[in-house]
Short mmCIF file of C-alpha atoms in Angstrom, two decimals:
data_model
loop_
_atom_site.label_atom_id
_atom_site.label_comp_id
_atom_site.label_asym_id
_atom_site.label_seq_id
_atom_site.Cartn_x
_atom_site.Cartn_y
_atom_site.Cartn_z
CA UNK A 1 0.14 -0.01 0.08
CA UNK A 2 1.29 3.17 -0.93
CA UNK A 3 0.82 6.42 1.83
CA UNK A 4 0.60 10.10 1.33
CA UNK A 5 4.11 11.60 1.20
CA UNK A 6 4.62 13.73 4.69
CA UNK A 7 4.51 17.08 4.36
CA UNK A 8 8.14 17.95 5.20
CA UNK A 9 9.58 15.59 3.04
CA UNK A 10 7.85 17.24 0.11
CA UNK A 11 9.45 20.27 1.31
CA UNK A 12 12.54 18.66 1.30
CA UNK A 13 12.13 17.43 -2.12
CA UNK A 14 11.31 20.78 -3.50
CA UNK A 15 14.40 21.86 -1.86
CA UNK A 16 16.79 19.66 -3.68
CA UNK A 17 15.13 20.19 -6.95
CA UNK A 18 16.25 24.11 -6.02
CA UNK A 19 19.36 23.10 -4.87
CA UNK A 20 20.08 21.82 -8.15
CA UNK A 21 19.30 24.49 -10.48
CA UNK A 22 20.61 26.76 -8.16
CA UNK A 23 24.39 25.09 -8.22
CA UNK A 24 23.72 25.48 -12.03
CA UNK A 25 23.23 28.70 -12.12
CA UNK A 26 26.37 29.16 -10.01
CA UNK A 27 28.20 27.34 -12.30
CA UNK A 28 27.44 29.13 -14.94
CA UNK A 29 27.67 32.19 -13.63
CA UNK A 30 31.39 31.35 -12.97
CA UNK A 31 32.16 29.41 -16.03
CA UNK A 32 31.15 32.84 -17.92
CA UNK A 33 32.03 35.56 -15.61
CA UNK A 34 35.89 35.74 -16.73
CA UNK A 35 35.29 34.53 -20.41
CA UNK A 36 35.01 38.18 -21.43
CA UNK A 37 33.66 36.55 -24.90
CA UNK A 38 30.35 38.13 -25.83
CA UNK A 39 28.89 35.08 -27.16
CA UNK A 40 29.05 33.86 -23.71
CA UNK A 41 26.94 36.37 -21.06
CA UNK A 42 26.69 35.80 -17.66
CA UNK A 43 23.08 34.65 -15.94
CA UNK A 44 23.46 37.64 -13.76
CA UNK A 45 23.47 39.80 -17.01
CA UNK A 46 20.64 37.61 -18.62
CA UNK A 47 19.03 38.28 -15.66
CA UNK A 48 19.60 42.27 -15.90
CA UNK A 49 18.52 42.17 -19.13
CA UNK A 50 15.19 40.35 -19.22
CA UNK A 51 13.96 42.70 -16.16
CA UNK A 52 14.81 45.99 -17.44
CA UNK A 53 13.20 44.59 -20.65
CA UNK A 54 10.49 43.66 -19.70
CA UNK A 55 9.49 44.11 -15.74
CA UNK A 56 11.20 47.69 -15.16
CA UNK A 57 8.25 50.20 -16.02
CA UNK A 58 6.66 51.76 -13.06
CA UNK A 59 4.18 50.49 -10.51
CA UNK A 60 0.69 51.65 -12.15
CA UNK A 61 1.46 49.26 -15.02
CA UNK A 62 2.29 46.62 -12.47
CA UNK A 63 6.08 46.63 -13.80
CA UNK A 64 5.29 45.27 -17.09
CA UNK A 65 7.12 47.18 -20.20
CA UNK A 66 5.53 48.22 -23.49
CA UNK A 67 7.90 45.66 -24.79
CA UNK A 68 6.65 43.08 -22.56
CA UNK A 69 3.25 43.50 -24.44
CA UNK A 70 4.81 43.02 -27.95
CA UNK A 71 7.13 39.97 -27.23
CA UNK A 72 5.59 38.31 -24.36
CA UNK A 73 1.52 38.42 -24.28
CA UNK A 74 0.68 37.82 -27.78
CA UNK A 75 3.00 34.73 -27.66
CA UNK A 76 1.35 33.28 -24.55
CA UNK A 77 -1.96 34.20 -26.07
CA UNK A 78 -1.40 32.20 -29.17
CA UNK A 79 -0.32 29.36 -27.13
CA UNK A 80 -2.82 29.35 -24.25
CA UNK A 81 -5.59 29.44 -27.36
CA UNK A 82 -4.06 27.08 -29.38
CA UNK A 83 -3.17 24.71 -26.83
CA UNK A 84 -6.85 24.60 -25.43
CA UNK A 85 -8.20 24.01 -28.81
CA UNK A 86 -5.53 20.91 -29.04
CA UNK A 87 -6.66 19.44 -25.86
CA UNK A 88 -10.51 20.04 -26.12
CA UNK A 89 -10.24 18.23 -29.68
CA UNK A 90 -7.63 15.91 -28.43
CA UNK A 91 -9.56 14.59 -25.58
CA UNK A 92 -13.11 14.77 -27.28
CA UNK A 93 -11.59 12.73 -29.95
CA UNK A 94 -9.62 10.14 -27.79
CA UNK A 95 -12.75 9.38 -25.79
CA UNK A 96 -15.03 8.77 -28.38
CA UNK A 97 -12.07 6.87 -30.17
CA UNK A 98 -11.67 5.18 -26.91
CA UNK A 99 -15.16 4.30 -26.08
CA UNK A 100 -16.17 3.01 -29.62
CA UNK A 101 -14.06 0.70 -31.88
CA UNK A 102 -15.92 1.05 -34.91
CA UNK A 103 -14.74 4.49 -34.79
CA UNK A 104 -11.46 3.63 -33.84
CA UNK A 105 -11.24 1.11 -36.64
CA UNK A 106 -12.15 3.53 -39.21
CA UNK A 107 -10.24 6.55 -38.60
CA UNK A 108 -7.26 5.68 -36.99
CA UNK A 109 -5.29 4.78 -40.08
CA UNK A 110 -6.06 8.61 -41.18
CA UNK A 111 -4.91 9.90 -37.80
CA UNK A 112 -2.10 7.98 -37.88
CA UNK A 113 -0.93 9.35 -41.21
CA UNK A 114 -1.51 13.27 -40.47
CA UNK A 115 0.18 12.70 -37.08
CA UNK A 116 3.02 11.75 -39.04
CA UNK A 117 3.36 15.22 -40.72
CA UNK A 118 5.99 17.07 -38.68
CA UNK A 119 4.42 20.31 -37.80
CA UNK A 120 6.99 22.86 -38.60
CA UNK A 121 6.95 21.40 -41.81
CA UNK A 122 3.06 22.37 -42.20
CA UNK A 123 4.45 25.92 -41.82
CA UNK A 124 4.43 26.55 -45.27
CA UNK A 125 1.31 25.33 -46.19
CA UNK A 126 -0.66 26.89 -43.53
CA UNK A 127 0.99 30.36 -44.36
CA UNK A 128 -0.57 29.87 -47.76
CA UNK A 129 -3.92 28.60 -46.63
CA UNK A 130 -4.87 30.47 -43.51
CA UNK A 131 -2.62 33.65 -43.93
CA UNK A 132 -0.20 35.37 -41.73
CA UNK A 133 -2.36 36.31 -38.83
CA UNK A 134 -2.95 34.88 -35.47
CA UNK A 135 -4.97 32.59 -37.02
CA UNK A 136 -2.64 30.45 -38.85
CA UNK A 137 -0.42 30.37 -35.41
CA UNK A 138 -3.26 28.99 -33.09
CA UNK A 139 -4.23 26.36 -35.77
CA UNK A 140 -0.57 25.40 -36.20
CA UNK A 141 -0.29 24.90 -32.63
CA UNK A 142 -3.24 23.61 -32.33
CA UNK A 143 -3.14 20.74 -35.09
CA UNK A 144 0.56 20.35 -34.04
CA UNK A 145 -0.21 19.81 -30.42
CA UNK A 146 -3.00 17.74 -30.58
CA UNK A 147 -1.73 14.59 -31.40
CA UNK A 148 -0.21 13.71 -27.91
CA UNK A 149 -3.27 14.57 -26.42
CA UNK A 150 -5.52 12.16 -28.78
CA UNK A 151 -3.65 9.00 -28.55
CA UNK A 152 -2.86 9.35 -24.84
CA UNK A 153 -6.57 9.85 -23.93
CA UNK A 154 -7.62 7.11 -26.67
CA UNK A 155 -5.29 4.24 -25.11
CA UNK A 156 -5.90 5.68 -21.66
CA UNK A 157 -9.59 5.66 -22.10
CA UNK A 158 -9.50 2.28 -23.69
CA UNK A 159 -7.32 0.84 -20.58
CA UNK A 160 -10.37 1.98 -18.32
CA UNK A 161 -10.45 -0.86 -15.97
CA UNK A 162 -13.85 -3.20 -17.07
CA UNK A 163 -14.19 -3.77 -13.26
CA UNK A 164 -14.97 0.27 -13.08
CA UNK A 165 -17.27 0.44 -15.66
CA UNK A 166 -19.11 -2.68 -14.80
CA UNK A 167 -19.75 -1.13 -11.32
CA UNK A 168 -21.71 1.78 -13.11
CA UNK A 169 -23.66 -0.40 -14.67
CA UNK A 170 -24.91 -2.23 -12.22
CA UNK A 171 -24.82 0.58 -9.80
CA UNK A 172 -27.28 2.11 -13.04
CA UNK A 173 -25.27 5.26 -13.43
CA UNK A 174 -25.68 7.01 -16.18
CA UNK A 175 -23.61 7.37 -19.21
CA UNK A 176 -23.16 11.07 -19.24
CA UNK A 177 -22.43 10.58 -15.40
CA UNK A 178 -20.36 7.43 -16.31
CA UNK A 179 -18.25 9.59 -18.76
CA UNK A 180 -17.36 12.23 -16.39
CA UNK A 181 -17.01 10.08 -13.18
CA UNK A 182 -15.73 7.25 -14.11
CA UNK A 183 -14.14 7.35 -17.65
CA UNK A 184 -12.35 10.51 -17.51
CA UNK A 185 -10.92 10.08 -14.16
CA UNK A 186 -9.43 6.62 -14.41
CA UNK A 187 -8.19 7.82 -17.92
CA UNK A 188 -6.70 11.38 -16.36
CA UNK A 189 -2.98 9.82 -15.98
CA UNK A 190 -2.66 9.09 -19.33
CA UNK A 191 -4.63 12.13 -20.66
CA UNK A 192 -2.39 14.84 -18.43
CA UNK A 193 0.80 12.53 -19.76
CA UNK A 194 -0.37 13.90 -23.44
CA UNK A 195 -1.49 17.29 -22.22
CA UNK A 196 2.56 17.49 -21.13
CA UNK A 197 3.88 16.45 -23.97
CA UNK A 198 1.17 18.62 -26.30
CA UNK A 199 2.50 22.09 -24.29
CA UNK A 200 6.39 21.11 -25.18
CA UNK A 201 4.99 20.67 -28.74
CA UNK A 202 2.75 24.01 -29.00
CA UNK A 203 6.35 26.06 -27.49
CA UNK A 204 8.00 24.68 -29.94
CA UNK A 205 5.58 25.11 -33.11
CA UNK A 206 4.69 28.43 -31.42
CA UNK A 207 8.44 29.77 -31.53
CA UNK A 208 8.61 28.47 -35.34
CA UNK A 209 5.51 30.34 -36.45
CA UNK A 210 6.33 33.22 -35.02
CA UNK A 211 10.00 32.93 -37.00
CA UNK A 212 8.18 33.80 -40.17
CA UNK A 213 6.36 36.68 -41.12
CA UNK A 214 5.42 38.09 -37.56
CA UNK A 215 5.08 41.43 -35.93
CA UNK A 216 5.38 40.59 -32.43
CA UNK A 217 6.13 37.62 -30.05
CA UNK A 218 9.00 35.65 -28.65
CA UNK A 219 10.11 34.19 -31.97
CA UNK A 220 9.54 37.56 -33.50
CA UNK A 221 11.98 39.38 -30.89
CA UNK A 222 14.37 36.60 -31.49
CA UNK A 223 14.54 36.82 -34.73
CA UNK A 224 14.66 40.90 -34.70
CA UNK A 225 17.45 40.02 -32.21
CA UNK A 226 19.54 37.71 -34.27
CA UNK A 227 19.50 40.24 -37.44
CA UNK A 228 20.81 43.18 -35.38
CA UNK A 229 23.05 41.03 -34.10
CA UNK A 230 22.07 41.67 -30.32
CA UNK A 231 23.35 38.71 -28.87
CA UNK A 232 21.96 39.25 -25.02
CA UNK A 233 18.13 39.93 -25.93
CA UNK A 234 18.69 36.65 -28.02
CA UNK A 235 19.83 34.71 -25.07
CA UNK A 236 17.25 36.37 -23.35
CA UNK A 237 14.04 35.52 -25.49
CA UNK A 238 15.49 32.26 -25.86
CA UNK A 239 15.33 31.53 -21.98
CA UNK A 240 12.06 32.81 -21.53
CA UNK A 241 11.02 29.78 -23.70
CA UNK A 242 12.81 27.21 -21.61
CA UNK A 243 11.73 28.99 -18.20
CA UNK A 244 7.80 28.30 -19.00
CA UNK A 245 8.67 24.46 -19.26
CA UNK A 246 9.27 23.73 -15.48
CA UNK A 247 5.98 24.98 -14.75
CA UNK A 248 4.07 22.31 -16.45
CA UNK A 249 4.79 19.35 -14.61
CA UNK A 250 2.90 20.98 -11.89
CA UNK A 251 -0.42 20.80 -13.64
CA UNK A 252 -0.46 16.89 -13.46
CA UNK A 253 1.41 16.82 -10.11
CA UNK A 254 -1.66 16.90 -8.16
CA UNK A 255 -3.59 14.13 -10.13
CA UNK A 256 -0.99 11.94 -10.52
CA UNK A 257 -0.32 11.73 -6.51
CA UNK A 258 -4.42 11.12 -6.53
CA UNK A 259 -4.88 8.59 -8.80
CA UNK A 260 -1.87 6.96 -10.49
CA UNK A 261 0.04 6.41 -7.42
CA UNK A 262 -2.72 3.98 -6.28
CA UNK A 263 -1.55 0.66 -7.88
CA UNK A 264 -3.51 0.34 -11.19
CA UNK A 265 -6.16 -2.67 -10.94
CA UNK A 266 -4.54 -5.03 -13.39
CA UNK A 267 -1.28 -4.77 -11.43
CA UNK A 268 0.86 -2.67 -14.00
CA UNK A 269 2.63 0.27 -12.45
CA UNK A 270 0.05 3.45 -12.37
CA UNK A 271 2.23 5.81 -14.05
CA UNK A 272 1.88 6.00 -17.73
CA UNK A 273 5.02 6.79 -20.12
CA UNK A 274 4.10 10.15 -22.87
CA UNK A 275 3.20 8.92 -25.96
CA UNK A 276 3.70 10.78 -29.22
CA UNK A 277 6.99 12.25 -27.96
CA UNK A 278 8.82 13.41 -30.76
CA UNK B 1 -44.85 -16.99 4.52
CA UNK B 2 -42.27 -16.82 1.36
CA UNK B 3 -42.59 -15.19 -1.88
CA UNK B 4 -40.44 -15.56 -4.94
CA UNK B 5 -37.94 -13.09 -5.83
CA UNK B 6 -36.07 -14.69 -8.48
CA UNK B 7 -36.99 -16.62 -11.30
CA UNK B 8 -34.74 -18.52 -13.49
CA UNK B 9 -35.97 -20.38 -16.21
CA UNK B 10 -34.55 -22.76 -18.72
CA UNK B 11 -31.49 -20.12 -18.98
CA UNK B 12 -28.91 -20.76 -21.43
CA UNK B 13 -25.67 -18.95 -22.79
CA UNK B 14 -23.23 -19.71 -25.89
CA UNK B 15 -20.07 -17.73 -26.76
CA UNK B 16 -19.67 -17.59 -30.23
CA UNK B 17 -15.83 -17.36 -30.37
CA UNK B 18 -13.64 -18.39 -33.65
CA UNK B 19 -13.10 -21.76 -32.16
CA UNK B 20 -17.00 -22.59 -32.72
CA UNK B 21 -19.76 -21.81 -30.20
CA UNK B 22 -18.96 -22.91 -26.96
CA UNK B 23 -22.10 -23.48 -24.59
CA UNK B 24 -21.75 -22.39 -20.91
CA UNK B 25 -25.36 -22.66 -19.71
CA UNK B 26 -27.28 -25.23 -20.62
CA UNK B 27 -30.58 -24.76 -18.98
CA UNK B 28 -30.34 -23.96 -15.72
CA UNK B 29 -33.57 -23.78 -13.20
CA UNK B 30 -34.15 -22.70 -9.60
CA UNK B 31 -35.76 -19.94 -7.36
CA UNK B 32 -34.79 -17.87 -4.73
CA UNK B 33 -37.08 -17.12 -2.00
CA UNK B 34 -37.38 -13.68 -0.28
CA UNK B 35 -34.89 -13.71 2.46
CA UNK B 36 -32.99 -16.68 1.35
CA UNK B 37 -29.21 -17.22 1.55
CA UNK B 38 -28.01 -19.36 -1.71
CA UNK B 39 -24.68 -20.44 -2.77
CA UNK B 40 -23.77 -21.56 -5.87
CA UNK B 41 -21.03 -24.26 -5.96
CA UNK B 42 -19.27 -25.93 -8.83
CA UNK B 43 -15.97 -26.61 -10.19
CA UNK B 44 -13.53 -24.08 -11.54
CA UNK B 45 -14.55 -22.87 -15.17
CA UNK B 46 -18.21 -24.23 -14.88
CA UNK B 47 -19.92 -20.74 -15.70
CA UNK B 48 -20.56 -19.62 -12.45
CA UNK B 49 -19.49 -16.21 -13.33
CA UNK B 50 -21.32 -16.13 -16.75
CA UNK B 51 -24.52 -16.80 -14.43
CA UNK B 52 -23.98 -13.96 -12.46
CA UNK B 53 -23.21 -11.66 -15.11
CA UNK B 54 -26.66 -13.02 -16.90
CA UNK B 55 -28.67 -12.15 -13.59
CA UNK B 56 -26.81 -8.86 -13.05
CA UNK B 57 -28.44 -7.66 -16.16
CA UNK B 58 -24.36 -7.18 -17.32
CA UNK B 59 -24.87 -10.02 -20.20
CA UNK B 60 -27.26 -10.87 -22.36
CA UNK B 61 -28.18 -14.78 -22.30
CA UNK B 62 -28.78 -16.46 -25.30
CA UNK B 63 -31.85 -17.96 -24.16
CA UNK B 64 -34.09 -18.69 -20.89
CA UNK B 65 -35.72 -15.87 -19.02
CA UNK B 66 -34.85 -14.25 -15.30
CA UNK B 67 -37.52 -12.73 -13.54
CA UNK B 68 -36.75 -10.68 -10.57
CA UNK B 69 -39.96 -9.58 -8.42
CA UNK B 70 -42.24 -10.26 -11.31
CA UNK B 71 -40.05 -8.70 -14.26
CA UNK B 72 -38.26 -10.11 -16.81
CA UNK B 73 -34.96 -9.02 -17.09
CA UNK B 74 -33.14 -7.07 -20.12
CA UNK B 75 -31.02 -4.81 -19.35
CA UNK B 76 -29.72 -4.13 -15.59
CA UNK B 77 -32.49 -4.34 -12.84
CA UNK B 78 -33.22 -2.67 -10.35
CA UNK B 79 -32.94 -3.36 -6.88
CA UNK B 80 -30.02 -5.21 -7.44
CA UNK B 81 -26.61 -4.82 -6.24
CA UNK B 82 -23.56 -6.72 -6.89
CA UNK B 83 -20.04 -7.56 -5.09
CA UNK B 84 -17.16 -7.98 -7.32
CA UNK B 85 -14.14 -10.59 -6.25
CA UNK B 86 -12.00 -7.81 -7.24
CA UNK B 87 -12.50 -5.03 -5.17
CA UNK B 88 -9.16 -3.35 -6.09
CA UNK B 89 -10.75 -3.13 -9.70
CA UNK B 90 -14.39 -2.06 -8.60
CA UNK B 91 -13.27 0.80 -6.28
CA UNK B 92 -12.72 4.17 -7.52
CA UNK B 93 -8.95 5.24 -6.67
CA UNK B 94 -9.44 8.84 -7.05
CA UNK B 95 -12.66 8.88 -4.61
CA UNK B 96 -12.42 8.63 -0.93
CA UNK B 97 -13.92 5.82 1.09
CA UNK B 98 -17.29 7.49 1.34
CA UNK B 99 -17.65 9.13 -2.18
CA UNK B 100 -17.17 5.19 -3.55
CA UNK B 101 -20.25 4.45 -1.11
CA UNK B 102 -21.91 7.36 -2.16
CA UNK B 103 -21.23 6.79 -5.75
CA UNK B 104 -24.45 4.59 -6.94
CA UNK B 105 -27.09 7.10 -5.21
CA UNK B 106 -25.47 10.43 -6.79
CA UNK B 107 -28.29 11.83 -8.90
CA UNK B 108 -30.95 9.43 -7.50
CA UNK B 109 -31.63 10.56 -3.57
CA UNK B 110 -31.02 13.75 -1.93
CA UNK B 111 -27.60 14.87 -0.48
CA UNK B 112 -29.10 14.66 3.12
CA UNK B 113 -30.26 11.02 2.20
CA UNK B 114 -26.92 10.28 0.60
CA UNK B 115 -24.98 11.23 3.60
CA UNK B 116 -27.28 9.05 5.99
CA UNK B 117 -27.35 6.00 3.64
CA UNK B 118 -23.36 6.06 3.54
CA UNK B 119 -22.89 6.55 7.07
CA UNK B 120 -25.03 3.78 8.11
CA UNK B 121 -23.46 1.62 5.65
CA UNK B 122 -19.80 2.02 6.94
CA UNK B 123 -21.04 2.05 10.28
CA UNK B 124 -22.59 -1.88 9.42
CA UNK B 125 -19.24 -2.73 8.00
CA UNK B 126 -16.95 -1.26 10.41
CA UNK B 127 -15.73 1.44 9.03
CA UNK B 128 -17.41 4.81 9.93
CA UNK B 129 -14.14 6.19 10.64
CA UNK B 130 -12.09 5.58 7.07
CA UNK B 131 -14.58 7.75 5.16
CA UNK B 132 -12.37 10.40 4.56
CA UNK B 133 -9.47 7.87 3.37
CA UNK B 134 -8.55 6.44 -0.05
CA UNK B 135 -9.42 2.68 -0.37
CA UNK B 136 -5.95 2.19 -1.62
CA UNK B 137 -4.93 3.16 2.11
CA UNK B 138 -6.95 0.11 3.25
CA UNK B 139 -6.35 -3.50 3.84
CA UNK B 140 -7.79 -5.96 1.19
CA UNK B 141 -10.31 -7.08 3.68
CA UNK B 142 -11.53 -3.55 4.83
CA UNK B 143 -11.60 -2.55 1.07
CA UNK B 144 -14.05 -5.46 0.06
CA UNK B 145 -15.97 -4.12 3.27
CA UNK B 146 -15.91 -0.96 1.41
CA UNK B 147 -17.75 -2.40 -1.71
CA UNK B 148 -19.96 -4.25 0.46
CA UNK B 149 -20.61 -1.07 1.95
CA UNK B 150 -21.77 0.34 -1.30
CA UNK B 151 -23.95 -2.39 -2.07
CA UNK B 152 -25.60 -1.82 0.86
CA UNK B 153 -25.87 1.49 0.57
CA UNK B 154 -28.36 0.58 -2.52
CA UNK B 155 -30.96 -0.94 -0.32
CA UNK B 156 -30.86 -3.82 -2.60
CA UNK B 157 -33.29 -6.24 -2.39
CA UNK B 158 -30.97 -8.97 -3.95
CA UNK B 159 -27.26 -8.96 -3.48
CA UNK B 160 -25.14 -10.44 -6.12
CA UNK B 161 -21.64 -11.62 -4.66
CA UNK B 162 -19.05 -12.81 -7.14
CA UNK B 163 -16.20 -15.11 -5.05
CA UNK B 164 -16.19 -11.98 -3.18
CA UNK B 165 -13.52 -13.54 -0.29
CA UNK B 166 -11.61 -15.36 -2.97
CA UNK B 167 -8.88 -13.11 -2.41
CA UNK B 168 -8.28 -12.21 0.98
CA UNK B 169 -6.12 -13.97 3.66
CA UNK B 170 -8.08 -16.74 5.76
CA UNK B 171 -8.67 -15.27 9.17
CA UNK B 172 -10.57 -12.25 7.12
CA UNK B 173 -12.62 -14.06 5.50
CA UNK B 174 -13.97 -15.80 8.18
CA UNK B 175 -14.50 -12.22 9.63
CA UNK B 176 -16.13 -11.27 6.60
CA UNK B 177 -18.11 -14.23 6.28
CA UNK B 178 -19.57 -13.62 9.87
CA UNK B 179 -20.27 -9.73 8.98
CA UNK B 180 -21.99 -10.68 5.95
CA UNK B 181 -24.15 -12.68 7.94
CA UNK B 182 -24.59 -9.80 10.22
CA UNK B 183 -25.51 -6.69 7.83
CA UNK B 184 -27.93 -9.18 6.09
CA UNK B 185 -29.90 -9.54 9.02
CA UNK B 186 -29.14 -5.64 9.47
CA UNK B 187 -30.63 -4.69 6.06
CA UNK B 188 -33.23 -7.80 5.15
CA UNK B 189 -31.43 -9.15 2.15
CA UNK B 190 -31.58 -11.85 -0.16
CA UNK B 191 -28.04 -12.97 -1.13
CA UNK B 192 -27.48 -15.58 -4.04
CA UNK B 193 -23.20 -16.23 -3.46
CA UNK B 194 -21.21 -17.37 -5.91
CA UNK B 195 -17.80 -19.41 -4.27
CA UNK B 196 -15.76 -22.16 -4.90
CA UNK B 197 -15.42 -22.77 -1.27
CA UNK B 198 -17.52 -25.86 -0.35
CA UNK B 199 -17.37 -24.99 3.46
CA UNK B 200 -18.01 -21.17 2.80
CA UNK B 201 -21.21 -21.64 0.98
CA UNK B 202 -23.05 -24.19 3.64
CA UNK B 203 -21.25 -22.36 6.52
CA UNK B 204 -22.86 -19.08 5.04
CA UNK B 205 -25.98 -20.36 3.25
CA UNK B 206 -29.85 -21.73 3.61
CA UNK B 207 -29.53 -23.31 0.62
CA UNK B 208 -26.63 -24.73 -1.67
CA UNK B 209 -26.83 -25.03 -5.60
CA UNK B 210 -24.28 -27.14 -7.12
CA UNK B 211 -23.56 -26.81 -10.85
CA UNK B 212 -21.72 -29.18 -13.05
CA UNK B 213 -19.03 -28.33 -15.18
CA UNK B 214 -19.47 -26.31 -18.45
CA UNK B 215 -21.92 -26.75 -20.65
CA UNK B 216 -23.45 -26.13 -17.04
CA UNK B 217 -27.00 -27.96 -15.61
CA UNK B 218 -27.93 -27.43 -12.11
CA UNK B 219 -26.71 -31.06 -10.51
CA UNK B 220 -28.07 -30.43 -6.71
CA UNK B 221 -30.42 -27.98 -4.65
CA UNK B 222 -29.00 -28.97 -1.07
CA UNK B 223 -30.94 -27.19 2.20
CA UNK B 224 -28.62 -26.35 4.84
CA UNK B 225 -30.29 -27.32 8.00
CA UNK B 226 -28.66 -24.84 10.53
CA UNK B 227 -29.99 -22.00 12.42
CA UNK B 228 -28.52 -18.66 12.33
CA UNK B 229 -26.94 -16.87 13.78
CA UNK B 230 -24.12 -19.52 12.85
CA UNK B 231 -20.44 -19.60 14.70
CA UNK B 232 -17.79 -19.98 13.16
CA UNK B 233 -16.34 -22.64 15.60
CA UNK B 234 -19.98 -24.12 16.93
CA UNK B 235 -21.51 -24.20 13.38
CA UNK B 236 -18.18 -26.14 11.53
CA UNK B 237 -18.52 -28.72 14.60
CA UNK B 238 -22.32 -29.61 14.32
CA UNK B 239 -22.86 -32.53 12.61
CA UNK B 240 -25.37 -30.99 10.20
CA UNK B 241 -22.67 -29.05 8.87
CA UNK B 242 -20.15 -31.66 8.26
CA UNK B 243 -22.88 -34.02 6.57
CA UNK B 244 -24.48 -30.99 4.30
CA UNK B 245 -20.64 -30.10 3.59
CA UNK B 246 -19.86 -33.63 2.91
CA UNK B 247 -22.64 -33.89 0.49
CA UNK B 248 -21.72 -30.89 -1.26
CA UNK B 249 -18.37 -31.51 -2.06
CA UNK B 250 -19.32 -35.61 -3.07
CA UNK B 251 -21.54 -33.73 -5.84
CA UNK B 252 -18.76 -31.53 -7.27
CA UNK B 253 -16.40 -34.35 -7.54
CA UNK B 254 -19.17 -36.01 -9.48
CA UNK B 255 -19.57 -33.27 -11.57
CA UNK B 256 -16.07 -32.95 -12.40
CA UNK B 257 -14.05 -36.12 -12.41
CA UNK B 258 -10.45 -35.78 -12.09
CA UNK B 259 -8.15 -33.69 -9.52
CA UNK B 260 -9.67 -30.12 -9.78
CA UNK B 261 -12.72 -31.03 -8.00
CA UNK B 262 -11.04 -32.69 -5.26
CA UNK B 263 -8.61 -29.99 -4.89
CA UNK B 264 -11.81 -27.33 -4.56
CA UNK B 265 -13.08 -29.53 -1.68
CA UNK B 266 -10.24 -30.06 0.00
CA UNK B 267 -9.88 -26.65 2.03
#
């Protein structure tokens, strides 16, 4: 029987995790401080530039500078909308496929074919079909990020233990309630694994789409800095992308703790490996 | 005075497989009166589980009729609850114990009523304190008690149990047997109990049905001449218990010549 993690044990784990990151930063600082090369700015310089660029405005504007609203918010918005579309389509379609074998047999080959198309490759096509606006970027993100959610949901829904479903049936629980209170919770570990992978994919596609024909956003800022040979801003833009990644595991951690740490009824370990990582 | 709760008439089931048709139930007939505790025993693979699945409406039989309280069963009927052998595959790990017990009542009875019934059922199985725990934090025997509590919360007329104590240790098993007899009394239920354990079937029941191996028919209908309450020590040394137990064991051995039946009767 697994037991819940003690609070102080959890704090310790978090602290250890931060220590690793801190050590890396210190090492980075030490290694770059005396290099004198403009190609290797120190983390402190990067942090300084980042603060000045985006967070140095007055208190009234919540410290956010105008550049923040040109560089960061448009990107975040595109990412968020794109991911929300990917998640809702992926989860709905995944449940449909997982519950109705006939649909799965019909649609699966096409889906696998479509999934094999790498998102960035579709960029030129998307430019021609949808234009250069936000819609293009959002649809590119949605198209690329939908697959891990879809296939993870599909396989998780298919693997919902028969016992759960029979329990719901013998209790005469309605289909809708069975979907929301049995199937989705039982499949949640897989679904969240898919969401996690799709988020990283979405960020990649976001930047890729903003490298082309954009007038704002992180990718655009990166291109601008690169063209004007401003190394520091380039690094800053790149870091800002990376900084978002560690946030995602938070999303699923709580769910995983609740459902997946309990041994799966078929005896297999509860944690699902994300599928569709490329 | 007794009234018939369940009538099984010429029940047949054939699985269609690629290897050809496989008849599992070959015309089974029996009745269950209100208030009875009927155990079904038989050699392994005799279709006990198929029988329970048809009775619970999870599986549509290919022939015959099942009548519960005068209504012919076509889907999952009302007034029926089921306890599965594998409690780990039937309790939801993301719901707390209380929420698991409450689950079948959702959308059906008021919140206050749900609370009351959950508490009552959990108290009946001695787990009132565990309502806020997760099922996987409890021992196997306790988890099966939660599953029983969930069935009790539904206030079923007929409780179907599919080898419910097969995956717990011997001591827990006898505790659960006594607990089941207690709650049966308290909730006034009729119970149909599938088991492979002859001793258990005689200890718990008012009547034992014995099945042949597949294609399965009923081979005997043995009344248990023992009174309630029963006791793990006294009942089991009672000559009527020993006699009935031997009779049932013999029936099973006849139903399935070879080692399997001997093994089923041995413990």
